[in-house]
Structure formats: structure tokens, C-alpha cells
Amino acid sequence: MRYHVHQCFHAVGHGTFMTGVVIGREENAFSWVYDCGSKSSNAMSSALARTASWSVWPDRINMLVLSHFDDDHVNGLEDLLKQREVDFLVLPFSEWQQRVRDVAVGGLRGISASTAQLQLSPATWLQSKNLSARVGTLLLVRGGSSGPQESR
């Protein structure tokens, strides 16, 4: 079976926005986005507009992964969700106390109130933006050890 992979690491300046789609037999496709932000709102808007015009880009994104909660990795999320629905929105999980600490430290670095709300309560953020219906499943992933596991 042949697969065609189309991926793009978008030039958004300081930030990250990567998109991809794998197209298989009978035009079945799997699409993904990794991070969605930039320090330049113009660069992010332009990149989102370009993806909207791609013939291979599906109407629905299967998986959108946000690596962490810095503005330059997440501040395009609202606009992307207004354009496309997402089956799985994958976010890093942390305990409540860690999220509060991260938001406090991030506030000193200048993260936006919107990003802080997204980190503290993703479901509340989606509701406040009227985007809950645009996301099928919100998946919080806990980090694990980076080394091989020993069996005992």
C-alpha cells in the first residue's frame, strides 16, 4: 500500500506551527497539527490562511498536539479552531498546583491571560471561546520517564 505524506513546518517566525496529512488508499487521510502559535500575529494569520487553501488539507483535523503553554506555541489555537474541527486536542497534563505555579511564572514572562486560562482549565477556555463543539476529545497526557522501564 502506498501512502502520501504532506507536511509543512510553517515559517511563522518565533513560534511553532507544523501541519501534516497522510493520505492512504481510497483517499483515507490522517491529519495533524503540532503547536499553533507565533510571536507575530500576522505570520500566524498568514500561515493559517495558506493552509485553508490547500487541496490536501481536510476539513477536520484528526489530532492537534500542543507541546506546552507558551503564547508562541498556542496563540493561534482559537483561530484554527474557528476554521477546522479537531477530533483529538492533546495537551500536556500537570497537577493543579504545578499549573498555578507555571501560570504565575509565565505571567512574569508575559504570557497572555488567554494562554493562562487555557493552561489552568482547557475545558473552561474552550467554553469561554464558544469552541467546545469544535473539539471531539480533550486528551491530557502525563509525562513519563525517558529511560527504559525495568521489570521486577
PDB file of C-alpha atoms in Angstrom, residues 17-147:
ATOM      1  CA  PHE A  17       3.237  25.670  13.651  1.00  0.00           C
ATOM      2  CA  MET A  18       3.580  22.337  11.875  1.00  0.00           C
ATOM      3  CA  THR A  19       0.871  20.631   9.857  1.00  0.00           C
ATOM      4  CA  GLY A  20       0.694  17.307   8.124  1.00  0.00           C
ATOM      5  CA  VAL A  21      -1.559  14.822   6.419  1.00  0.00           C
ATOM      6  CA  VAL A  22      -1.062  11.177   5.447  1.00  0.00           C
ATOM      7  CA  ILE A  23      -3.231  10.028   2.561  1.00  0.00           C
ATOM      8  CA  GLY A  24      -3.729   6.317   2.036  1.00  0.00           C
ATOM      9  CA  ARG A  25      -5.847   4.036  -0.077  1.00  0.00           C
ATOM     10  CA  GLU A  26      -9.260   5.343  -1.157  1.00  0.00           C
ATOM     11  CA  GLU A  27      -8.242   8.850  -0.142  1.00  0.00           C
ATOM     12  CA  ASN A  28      -8.461   7.982   3.578  1.00  0.00           C
ATOM     13  CA  ALA A  29      -6.401  10.557   5.399  1.00  0.00           C
ATOM     14  CA  PHE A  30      -4.978  11.305   8.825  1.00  0.00           C
ATOM     15  CA  SER A  31      -4.176  14.941   9.556  1.00  0.00           C
ATOM     16  CA  TRP A  32      -2.276  16.549  12.405  1.00  0.00           C
ATOM     17  CA  VAL A  33      -1.073  19.849  13.760  1.00  0.00           C
ATOM     18  CA  TYR A  34       1.831  20.255  16.160  1.00  0.00           C
ATOM     19  CA  ASP A  35       1.711  23.533  18.057  1.00  0.00           C
ATOM     20  CA  CYS A  36      -0.072  26.570  16.741  1.00  0.00           C
ATOM     21  CA  GLY A  37       1.489  29.886  17.622  1.00  0.00           C
ATOM     22  CA  SER A  38       3.872  32.708  16.890  1.00  0.00           C
ATOM     23  CA  LYS A  39       5.063  35.956  18.413  1.00  0.00           C
ATOM     24  CA  SER A  40       3.913  37.526  15.119  1.00  0.00           C
ATOM     25  CA  SER A  41       0.127  37.525  14.796  1.00  0.00           C
ATOM     26  CA  ASN A  42       0.483  38.478  11.107  1.00  0.00           C
ATOM     27  CA  ALA A  43       2.739  35.485  10.391  1.00  0.00           C
ATOM     28  CA  MET A  44       0.334  33.144  12.177  1.00  0.00           C
ATOM     29  CA  SER A  45      -2.706  34.542  10.362  1.00  0.00           C
ATOM     30  CA  SER A  46      -0.936  34.196   7.010  1.00  0.00           C
ATOM     31  CA  ALA A  47       0.065  30.606   7.734  1.00  0.00           C
ATOM     32  CA  LEU A  48      -3.490  29.685   8.734  1.00  0.00           C
ATOM     33  CA  ALA A  49      -4.837  31.329   5.569  1.00  0.00           C
ATOM     34  CA  ARG A  50      -2.394  29.334   3.426  1.00  0.00           C
ATOM     35  CA  THR A  51      -3.436  26.011   4.977  1.00  0.00           C
ATOM     36  CA  ALA A  52      -7.079  26.824   4.331  1.00  0.00           C
ATOM     37  CA  SER A  53      -6.371  26.936   0.591  1.00  0.00           C
ATOM     38  CA  TRP A  54      -4.508  23.595   0.353  1.00  0.00           C
ATOM     39  CA  SER A  55      -6.322  20.963  -1.689  1.00  0.00           C
ATOM     40  CA  VAL A  56      -4.941  18.129   0.501  1.00  0.00           C
ATOM     41  CA  TRP A  57      -5.876  19.761   3.799  1.00  0.00           C
ATOM     42  CA  PRO A  58      -9.054  18.152   5.197  1.00  0.00           C
ATOM     43  CA  ASP A  59     -11.982  19.959   6.757  1.00  0.00           C
ATOM     44  CA  ARG A  60     -11.392  18.122  10.028  1.00  0.00           C
ATOM     45  CA  ILE A  61      -8.055  17.710  11.848  1.00  0.00           C
ATOM     46  CA  ASN A  62      -7.625  14.308  13.431  1.00  0.00           C
ATOM     47  CA  MET A  63      -5.060  15.295  16.072  1.00  0.00           C
ATOM     48  CA  LEU A  64      -3.794  18.635  17.326  1.00  0.00           C
ATOM     49  CA  VAL A  65      -0.918  18.470  19.832  1.00  0.00           C
ATOM     50  CA  LEU A  66       0.258  21.410  21.921  1.00  0.00           C
ATOM     51  CA  SER A  67       3.706  20.809  23.388  1.00  0.00           C
ATOM     52  CA  HIS A  68       3.490  23.427  26.150  1.00  0.00           C
ATOM     53  CA  PHE A  69       1.662  26.575  27.151  1.00  0.00           C
ATOM     54  CA  ASP A  70       3.764  29.453  25.851  1.00  0.00           C
ATOM     55  CA  ASP A  71       1.974  32.059  23.730  1.00  0.00           C
ATOM     56  CA  ASP A  72       4.252  31.394  20.758  1.00  0.00           C
ATOM     57  CA  HIS A  73       3.054  27.778  20.704  1.00  0.00           C
ATOM     58  CA  VAL A  74      -0.688  28.232  21.378  1.00  0.00           C
ATOM     59  CA  ASN A  75      -1.916  31.706  20.448  1.00  0.00           C
ATOM     60  CA  GLY A  76      -3.180  30.595  17.015  1.00  0.00           C
ATOM     61  CA  LEU A  77      -5.355  27.852  18.502  1.00  0.00           C
ATOM     62  CA  GLU A  78      -8.519  29.943  18.712  1.00  0.00           C
ATOM     63  CA  ASP A  79      -8.323  30.975  15.043  1.00  0.00           C
ATOM     64  CA  LEU A  80      -7.500  27.426  13.941  1.00  0.00           C
ATOM     65  CA  LEU A  81     -10.483  26.015  15.841  1.00  0.00           C
ATOM     66  CA  LYS A  82     -12.730  28.594  14.191  1.00  0.00           C
ATOM     67  CA  GLN A  83     -11.597  27.213  10.796  1.00  0.00           C
ATOM     68  CA  ARG A  84     -11.416  23.477  11.496  1.00  0.00           C
ATOM     69  CA  GLU A  85     -12.892  20.948  13.878  1.00  0.00           C
ATOM     70  CA  VAL A  86     -10.473  18.689  15.759  1.00  0.00           C
ATOM     71  CA  ASP A  87     -11.040  15.065  16.754  1.00  0.00           C
ATOM     72  CA  PHE A  88      -8.371  14.988  19.491  1.00  0.00           C
ATOM     73  CA  LEU A  89      -6.862  18.031  21.185  1.00  0.00           C
ATOM     74  CA  VAL A  90      -3.793  16.706  23.022  1.00  0.00           C
ATOM     75  CA  LEU A  91      -2.354  18.827  25.833  1.00  0.00           C
ATOM     76  CA  PRO A  92       0.292  18.259  28.490  1.00  0.00           C
ATOM     77  CA  PHE A  93      -1.141  17.285  31.877  1.00  0.00           C
ATOM     78  CA  SER A  94       0.130  18.658  35.150  1.00  0.00           C
ATOM     79  CA  GLU A  95      -1.271  18.706  38.672  1.00  0.00           C
ATOM     80  CA  TRP A  96      -3.282  21.764  39.722  1.00  0.00           C
ATOM     81  CA  GLN A  97      -0.518  23.178  41.921  1.00  0.00           C
ATOM     82  CA  GLN A  98       2.003  22.889  39.080  1.00  0.00           C
ATOM     83  CA  ARG A  99      -0.355  24.656  36.668  1.00  0.00           C
ATOM     84  CA  VAL A 100      -0.854  27.542  39.096  1.00  0.00           C
ATOM     85  CA  ARG A 101       2.918  27.848  39.602  1.00  0.00           C
ATOM     86  CA  ASP A 102       3.547  27.712  35.829  1.00  0.00           C
ATOM     87  CA  VAL A 103       0.939  30.429  35.187  1.00  0.00           C
ATOM     88  CA  ALA A 104       2.434  32.633  37.911  1.00  0.00           C
ATOM     89  CA  VAL A 105       5.945  32.238  36.476  1.00  0.00           C
ATOM     90  CA  GLY A 106       4.610  32.612  32.920  1.00  0.00           C
ATOM     91  CA  GLY A 107       2.858  35.810  33.947  1.00  0.00           C
ATOM     92  CA  LEU A 108       6.224  37.240  34.878  1.00  0.00           C
ATOM     93  CA  ARG A 109       7.463  36.295  31.382  1.00  0.00           C
ATOM     94  CA  GLY A 110       4.393  37.865  29.800  1.00  0.00           C
ATOM     95  CA  ILE A 111       2.033  35.046  28.806  1.00  0.00           C
ATOM     96  CA  SER A 112      -1.418  36.270  27.885  1.00  0.00           C
ATOM     97  CA  ALA A 113      -4.499  35.880  30.069  1.00  0.00           C
ATOM     98  CA  SER A 114      -5.978  33.613  27.386  1.00  0.00           C
ATOM     99  CA  THR A 115      -2.982  31.268  27.489  1.00  0.00           C
ATOM    100  CA  ALA A 116      -3.103  31.237  31.294  1.00  0.00           C
ATOM    101  CA  GLN A 117      -6.783  30.251  31.209  1.00  0.00           C
ATOM    102  CA  LEU A 118      -6.058  27.537  28.616  1.00  0.00           C
ATOM    103  CA  GLN A 119      -3.371  26.081  30.871  1.00  0.00           C
ATOM    104  CA  LEU A 120      -5.414  26.298  34.078  1.00  0.00           C
ATOM    105  CA  SER A 121      -8.602  24.832  32.606  1.00  0.00           C
ATOM    106  CA  PRO A 122      -8.672  23.840  28.928  1.00  0.00           C
ATOM    107  CA  ALA A 123     -12.375  22.909  29.036  1.00  0.00           C
ATOM    108  CA  THR A 124     -13.286  26.295  30.534  1.00  0.00           C
ATOM    109  CA  TRP A 125     -11.143  28.054  27.925  1.00  0.00           C
ATOM    110  CA  LEU A 126     -12.952  26.202  25.114  1.00  0.00           C
ATOM    111  CA  GLN A 127     -16.341  27.097  26.617  1.00  0.00           C
ATOM    112  CA  SER A 128     -15.409  30.758  27.093  1.00  0.00           C
ATOM    113  CA  LYS A 129     -14.420  30.987  23.412  1.00  0.00           C
ATOM    114  CA  ASN A 130     -17.564  29.095  22.326  1.00  0.00           C
ATOM    115  CA  LEU A 131     -15.344  26.391  20.782  1.00  0.00           C
ATOM    116  CA  SER A 132     -16.293  23.304  22.825  1.00  0.00           C
ATOM    117  CA  ALA A 133     -18.288  21.807  19.961  1.00  0.00           C
ATOM    118  CA  ARG A 134     -15.238  22.137  17.665  1.00  0.00           C
ATOM    119  CA  VAL A 135     -13.209  19.602  19.702  1.00  0.00           C
ATOM    120  CA  GLY A 136     -14.211  15.946  19.885  1.00  0.00           C
ATOM    121  CA  THR A 137     -11.954  14.768  22.712  1.00  0.00           C
ATOM    122  CA  LEU A 138      -9.691  16.744  25.015  1.00  0.00           C
ATOM    123  CA  LEU A 139      -6.798  14.469  25.939  1.00  0.00           C
ATOM    124  CA  LEU A 140      -4.364  15.398  28.715  1.00  0.00           C
ATOM    125  CA  VAL A 141      -1.112  13.440  28.549  1.00  0.00           C
ATOM    126  CA  ARG A 142       1.074  12.941  31.594  1.00  0.00           C
ATOM    127  CA  GLY A 143       4.810  12.811  31.004  1.00  0.00           C
ATOM    128  CA  GLY A 144       6.704   9.703  31.905  1.00  0.00           C
ATOM    129  CA  SER A 145      10.238   8.574  32.426  1.00  0.00           C
ATOM    130  CA  SER A 146      12.554   8.985  29.483  1.00  0.00           C
ATOM    131  CA  GLY A 147      14.510   5.787  30.064  1.00  0.00           C
TER     132      GLY A 147
END
